[in-house]
GROMACS .gro file of C-alpha atoms in nm:
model
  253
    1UNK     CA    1   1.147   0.272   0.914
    2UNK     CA    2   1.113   0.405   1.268
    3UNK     CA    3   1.099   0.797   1.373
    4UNK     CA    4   1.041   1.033   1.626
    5UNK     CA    5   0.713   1.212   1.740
    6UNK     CA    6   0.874   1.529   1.702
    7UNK     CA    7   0.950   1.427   1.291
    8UNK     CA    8   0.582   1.351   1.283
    9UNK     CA    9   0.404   1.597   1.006
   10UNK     CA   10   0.067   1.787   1.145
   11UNK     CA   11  -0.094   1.912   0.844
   12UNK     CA   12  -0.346   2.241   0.757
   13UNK     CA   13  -0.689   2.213   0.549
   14UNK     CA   14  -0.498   2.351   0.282
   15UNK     CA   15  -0.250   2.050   0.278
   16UNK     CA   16  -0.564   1.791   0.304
   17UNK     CA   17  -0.786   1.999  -0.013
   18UNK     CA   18  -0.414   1.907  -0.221
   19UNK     CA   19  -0.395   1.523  -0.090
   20UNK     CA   20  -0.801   1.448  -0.171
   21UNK     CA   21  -0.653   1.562  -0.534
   22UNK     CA   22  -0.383   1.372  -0.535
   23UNK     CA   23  -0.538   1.024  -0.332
   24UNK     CA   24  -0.829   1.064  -0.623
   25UNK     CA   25  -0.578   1.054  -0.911
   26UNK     CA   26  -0.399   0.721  -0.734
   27UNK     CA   27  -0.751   0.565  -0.716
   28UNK     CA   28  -0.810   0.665  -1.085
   29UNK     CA   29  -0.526   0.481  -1.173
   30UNK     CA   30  -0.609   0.151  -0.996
   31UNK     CA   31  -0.987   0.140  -1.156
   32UNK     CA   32  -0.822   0.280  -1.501
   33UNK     CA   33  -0.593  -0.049  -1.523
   34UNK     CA   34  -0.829  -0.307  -1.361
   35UNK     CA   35  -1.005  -0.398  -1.706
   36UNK     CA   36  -0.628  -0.476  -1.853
   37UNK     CA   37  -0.488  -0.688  -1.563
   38UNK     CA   38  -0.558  -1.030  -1.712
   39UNK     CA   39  -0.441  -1.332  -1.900
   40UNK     CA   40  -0.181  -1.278  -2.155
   41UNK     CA   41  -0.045  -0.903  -2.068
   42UNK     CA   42   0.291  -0.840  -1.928
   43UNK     CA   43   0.391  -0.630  -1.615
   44UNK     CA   44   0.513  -0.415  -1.850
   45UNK     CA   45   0.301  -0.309  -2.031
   46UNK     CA   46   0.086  -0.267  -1.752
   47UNK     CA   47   0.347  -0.057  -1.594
   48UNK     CA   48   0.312   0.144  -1.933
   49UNK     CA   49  -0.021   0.195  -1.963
   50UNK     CA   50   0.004   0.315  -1.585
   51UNK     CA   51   0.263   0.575  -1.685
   52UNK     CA   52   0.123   0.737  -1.960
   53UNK     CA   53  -0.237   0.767  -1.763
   54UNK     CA   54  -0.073   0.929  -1.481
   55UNK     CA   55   0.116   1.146  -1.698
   56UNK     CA   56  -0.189   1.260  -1.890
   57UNK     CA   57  -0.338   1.384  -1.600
   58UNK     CA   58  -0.054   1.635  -1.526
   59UNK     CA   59   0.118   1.374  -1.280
   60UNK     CA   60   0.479   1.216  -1.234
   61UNK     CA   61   0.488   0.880  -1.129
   62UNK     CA   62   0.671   0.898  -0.778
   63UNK     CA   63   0.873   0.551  -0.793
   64UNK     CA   64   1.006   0.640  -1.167
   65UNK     CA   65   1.394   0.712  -1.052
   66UNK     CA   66   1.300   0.691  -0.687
   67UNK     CA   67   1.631   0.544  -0.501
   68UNK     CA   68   1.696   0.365  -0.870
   69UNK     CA   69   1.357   0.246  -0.922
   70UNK     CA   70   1.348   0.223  -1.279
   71UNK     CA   71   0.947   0.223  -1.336
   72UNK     CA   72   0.630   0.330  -1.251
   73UNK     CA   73   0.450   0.150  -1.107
   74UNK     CA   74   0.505  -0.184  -0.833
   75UNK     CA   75   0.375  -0.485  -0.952
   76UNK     CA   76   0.414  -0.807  -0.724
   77UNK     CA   77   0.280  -1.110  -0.832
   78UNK     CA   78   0.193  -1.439  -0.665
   79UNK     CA   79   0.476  -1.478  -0.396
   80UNK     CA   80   0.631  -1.130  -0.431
   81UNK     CA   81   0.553  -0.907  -0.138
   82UNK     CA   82   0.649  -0.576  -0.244
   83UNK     CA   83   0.812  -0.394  -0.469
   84UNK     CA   84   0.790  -0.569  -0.783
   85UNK     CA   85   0.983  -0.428  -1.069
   86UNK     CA   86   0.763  -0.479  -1.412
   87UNK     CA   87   0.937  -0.693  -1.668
   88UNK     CA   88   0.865  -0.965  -1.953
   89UNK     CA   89   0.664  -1.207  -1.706
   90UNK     CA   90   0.324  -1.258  -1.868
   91UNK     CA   91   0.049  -1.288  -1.657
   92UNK     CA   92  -0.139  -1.599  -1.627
   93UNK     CA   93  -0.445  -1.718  -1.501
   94UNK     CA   94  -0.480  -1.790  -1.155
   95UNK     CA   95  -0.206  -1.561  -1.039
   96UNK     CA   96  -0.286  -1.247  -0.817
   97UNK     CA   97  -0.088  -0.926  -0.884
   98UNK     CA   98  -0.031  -0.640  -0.652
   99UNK     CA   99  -0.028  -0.314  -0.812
  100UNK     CA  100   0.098  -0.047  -0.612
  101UNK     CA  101   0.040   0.337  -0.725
  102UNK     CA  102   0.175   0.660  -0.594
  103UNK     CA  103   0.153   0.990  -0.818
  104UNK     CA  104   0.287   1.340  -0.740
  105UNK     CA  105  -0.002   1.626  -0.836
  106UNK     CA  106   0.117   1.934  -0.747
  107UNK     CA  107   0.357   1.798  -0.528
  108UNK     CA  108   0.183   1.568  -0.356
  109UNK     CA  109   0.149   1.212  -0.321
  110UNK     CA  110  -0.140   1.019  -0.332
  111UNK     CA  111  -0.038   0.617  -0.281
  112UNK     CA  112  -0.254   0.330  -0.295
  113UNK     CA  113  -0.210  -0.057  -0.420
  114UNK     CA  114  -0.470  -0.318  -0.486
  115UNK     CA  115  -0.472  -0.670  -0.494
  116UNK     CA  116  -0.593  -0.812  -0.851
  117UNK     CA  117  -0.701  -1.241  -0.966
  118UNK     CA  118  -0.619  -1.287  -1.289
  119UNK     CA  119  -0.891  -1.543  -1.409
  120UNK     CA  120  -1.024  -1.829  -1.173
  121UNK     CA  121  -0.799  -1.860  -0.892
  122UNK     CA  122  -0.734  -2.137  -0.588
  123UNK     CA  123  -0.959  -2.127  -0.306
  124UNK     CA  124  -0.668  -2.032  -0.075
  125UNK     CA  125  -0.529  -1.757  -0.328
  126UNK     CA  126  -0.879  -1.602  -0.288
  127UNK     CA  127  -0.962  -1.627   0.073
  128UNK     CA  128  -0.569  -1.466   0.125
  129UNK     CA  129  -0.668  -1.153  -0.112
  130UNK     CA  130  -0.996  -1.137   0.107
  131UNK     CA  131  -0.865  -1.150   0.376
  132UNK     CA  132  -0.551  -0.886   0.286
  133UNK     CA  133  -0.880  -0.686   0.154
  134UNK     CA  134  -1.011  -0.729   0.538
  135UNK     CA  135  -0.781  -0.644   0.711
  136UNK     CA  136  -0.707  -0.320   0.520
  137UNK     CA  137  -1.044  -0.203   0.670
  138UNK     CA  138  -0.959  -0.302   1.033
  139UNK     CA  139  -0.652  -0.133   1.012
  140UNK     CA  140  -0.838   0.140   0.928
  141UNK     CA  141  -1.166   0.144   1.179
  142UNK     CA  142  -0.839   0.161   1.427
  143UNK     CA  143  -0.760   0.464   1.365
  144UNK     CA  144  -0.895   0.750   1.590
  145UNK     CA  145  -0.834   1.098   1.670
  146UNK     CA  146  -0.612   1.097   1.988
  147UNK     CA  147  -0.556   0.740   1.944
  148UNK     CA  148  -0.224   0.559   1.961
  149UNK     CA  149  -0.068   0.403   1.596
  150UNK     CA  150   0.023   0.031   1.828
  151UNK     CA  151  -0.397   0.002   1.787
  152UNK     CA  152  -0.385  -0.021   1.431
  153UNK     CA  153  -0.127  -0.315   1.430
  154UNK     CA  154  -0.281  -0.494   1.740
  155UNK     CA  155  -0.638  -0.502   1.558
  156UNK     CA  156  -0.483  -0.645   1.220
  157UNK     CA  157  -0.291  -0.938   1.366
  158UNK     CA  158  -0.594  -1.012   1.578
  159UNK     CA  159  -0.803  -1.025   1.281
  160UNK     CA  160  -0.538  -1.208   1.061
  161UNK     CA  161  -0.408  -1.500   1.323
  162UNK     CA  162  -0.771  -1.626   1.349
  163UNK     CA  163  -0.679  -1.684   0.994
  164UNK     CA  164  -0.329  -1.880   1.064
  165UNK     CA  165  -0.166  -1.638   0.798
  166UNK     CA  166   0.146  -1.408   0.845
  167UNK     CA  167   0.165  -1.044   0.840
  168UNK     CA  168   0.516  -0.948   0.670
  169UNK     CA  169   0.649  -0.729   0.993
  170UNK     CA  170   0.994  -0.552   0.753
  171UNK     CA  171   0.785  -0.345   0.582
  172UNK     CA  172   0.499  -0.111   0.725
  173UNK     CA  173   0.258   0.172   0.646
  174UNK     CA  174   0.422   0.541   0.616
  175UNK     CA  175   0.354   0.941   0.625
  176UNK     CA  176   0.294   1.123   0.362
  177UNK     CA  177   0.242   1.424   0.174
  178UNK     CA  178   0.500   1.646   0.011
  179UNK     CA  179   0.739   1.326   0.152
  180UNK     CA  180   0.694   0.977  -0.022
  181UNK     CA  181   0.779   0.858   0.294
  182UNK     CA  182   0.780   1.024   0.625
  183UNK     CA  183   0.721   0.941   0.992
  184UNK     CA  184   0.522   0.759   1.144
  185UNK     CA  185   0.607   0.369   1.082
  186UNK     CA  186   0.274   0.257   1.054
  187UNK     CA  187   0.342  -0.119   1.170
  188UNK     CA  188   0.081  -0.400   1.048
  189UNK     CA  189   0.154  -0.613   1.371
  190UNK     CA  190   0.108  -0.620   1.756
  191UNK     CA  191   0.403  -0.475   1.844
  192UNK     CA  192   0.301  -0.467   2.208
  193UNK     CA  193   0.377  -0.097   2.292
  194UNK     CA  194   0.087   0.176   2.220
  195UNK     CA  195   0.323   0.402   1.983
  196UNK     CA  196   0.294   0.747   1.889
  197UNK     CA  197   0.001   0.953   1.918
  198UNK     CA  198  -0.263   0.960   1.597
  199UNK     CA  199  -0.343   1.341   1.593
  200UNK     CA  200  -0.566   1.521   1.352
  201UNK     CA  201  -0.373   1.699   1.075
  202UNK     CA  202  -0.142   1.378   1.033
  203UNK     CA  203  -0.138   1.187   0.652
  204UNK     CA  204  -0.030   0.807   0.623
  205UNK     CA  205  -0.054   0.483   0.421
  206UNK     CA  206  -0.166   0.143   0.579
  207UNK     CA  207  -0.073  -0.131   0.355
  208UNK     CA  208  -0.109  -0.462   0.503
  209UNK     CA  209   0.090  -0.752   0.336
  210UNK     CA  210  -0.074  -1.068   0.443
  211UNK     CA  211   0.132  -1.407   0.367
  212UNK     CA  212  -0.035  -1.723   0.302
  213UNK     CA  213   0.212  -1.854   0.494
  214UNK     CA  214   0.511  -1.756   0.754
  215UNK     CA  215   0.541  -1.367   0.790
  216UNK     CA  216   0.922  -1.400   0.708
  217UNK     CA  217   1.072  -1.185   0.401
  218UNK     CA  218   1.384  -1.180   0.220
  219UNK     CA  219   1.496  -0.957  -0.097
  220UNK     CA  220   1.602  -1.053  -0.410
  221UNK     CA  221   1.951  -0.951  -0.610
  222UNK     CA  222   1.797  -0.697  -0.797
  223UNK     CA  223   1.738  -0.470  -0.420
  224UNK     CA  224   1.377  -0.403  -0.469
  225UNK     CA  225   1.199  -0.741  -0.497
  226UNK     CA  226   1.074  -0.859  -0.190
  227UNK     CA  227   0.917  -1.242  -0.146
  228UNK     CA  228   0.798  -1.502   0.083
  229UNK     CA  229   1.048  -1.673   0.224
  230UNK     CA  230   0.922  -2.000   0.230
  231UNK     CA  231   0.741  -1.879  -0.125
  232UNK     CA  232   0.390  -1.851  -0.028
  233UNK     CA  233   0.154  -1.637  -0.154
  234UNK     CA  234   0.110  -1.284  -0.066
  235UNK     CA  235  -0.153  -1.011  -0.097
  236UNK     CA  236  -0.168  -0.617  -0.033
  237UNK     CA  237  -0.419  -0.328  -0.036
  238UNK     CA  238  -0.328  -0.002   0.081
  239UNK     CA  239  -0.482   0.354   0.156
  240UNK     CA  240  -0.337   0.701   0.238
  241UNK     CA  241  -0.561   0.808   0.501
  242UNK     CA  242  -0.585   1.174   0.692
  243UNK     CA  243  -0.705   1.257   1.053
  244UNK     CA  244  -0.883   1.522   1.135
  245UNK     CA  245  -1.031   1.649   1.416
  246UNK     CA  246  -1.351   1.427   1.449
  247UNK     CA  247  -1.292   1.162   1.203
  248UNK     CA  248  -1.082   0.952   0.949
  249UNK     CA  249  -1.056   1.024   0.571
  250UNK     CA  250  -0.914   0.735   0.322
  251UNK     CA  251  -0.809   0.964   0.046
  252UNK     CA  252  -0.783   0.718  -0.184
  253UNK     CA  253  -1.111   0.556  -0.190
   0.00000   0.00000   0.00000
């Protein structure tokens, strides 16, 4: 996912006063499911409970239908990436499930994911979900008014490879607003060149995925679920964030 400058979305007051609406709904829906995300349910039926909480609230679920997506919600477990699709698999203890949440209120999205143990987990599943929890946060202390988007990436891996883990570099952080997913391509990695310029008015997601093991991907027959390729464990938490003029909003928090 790579773009111009020029496609790059600056945003008015008004637009922000929608997306605080919109990032508080997403966050709603992450603490609203946290008490069921244990031992014994199915993605499903999390993915259920998901939709009809969203839709309550006045909401459409923004990956229901989106390029085929056929639910509601993303739920990743263990050695799945991204992109989950919820389905029969039970949930067991010692697992760790992604949930990834994007509504549409109003028109506009508010996306966020979190990073769940099911029960008592392995030492290494926790210090990877930590960690993924980590370096979420440096991402974000990055980010600066009339900064450049290559300082997000370069302060993750730094934090991350003192950790010997792998940053999955196919899939990155995104713009956002009346778009799912606009420019910029919020990489999670040094990439070595300073990118575009982070101006104030600008809305996007950072959604580190860190790999207990090698950051390589690959996707499975179904299109949509991405895993490990050497079937490690993986963990993700994600914000939508805004810039304005003197500081850095996570809309989602």
């Amino acid at each position: 996912m790579y773009f111009n400058m020029s496609d790059i979305k600056i945003h008015t007051l008004e637009d922000l006063e929608h997306m605080r609406k919109a990032g508080a709904l997403a966050r709603e829906v992450l603490n609203f499911i946290e008490p069921y995300v244990k031992e014994g349910i199915t993605t499903d039926e999390l993915n259920s409970l998901c939709h009809d909480f969203i839709t309550s609230r006045g909401a459409v679920p923004a990956t229901l239908g989106y390029h085929g997506f056929t639910k509601s919600i993303c739920a990743s477990v263990n050695n799945v990436v991204c992109h989950g699709i919820p389905g029969a698999y039970r949930l067991k203890t010692g697992d760790i499930i992604n949930i990834d949440v994007t509504v549409i209120l109003n028109g506009w999205h508010g996306d966020t994911s979190k990073t769940f143990i099911v029960g008592k987990c392995t030492k290494l599943a926790e210090n990877l979900v930590s960690i993924a929890k980590q370096a979420l946060q440096i991402g974000i202390d990055a980010v600066k008014p009339y900064g450049y988007f290559g300082d997000i990436g370069k302060a993750i891996q730094k934090f991350v490879d003192e950790y010997g883990f792998g940053i999955a570099r196919d899939y990155c952080g995104h713009g956002i607003g009346r778009e799912f997913h606009s420019s910029p391509a919020v990489l999670h990695y040094d990439s070595n060149k300073k990118g575009d310029q982070i101006l104030p008015g600008m809305f996007f997601t950072i959604e580190p995925m860190i790999n207990a093991g090698s950051h390589k991907t690959k996707v499975l027959k179904d299109n949509w679920t991405v895993v490990t390729s050497d079937k490690s464990l993986s963990a993700q938490f994600e914000h939508t964030i805004a810039v304005t003029e003197n500081s850095v909003e996570i809309l989602t928090l």
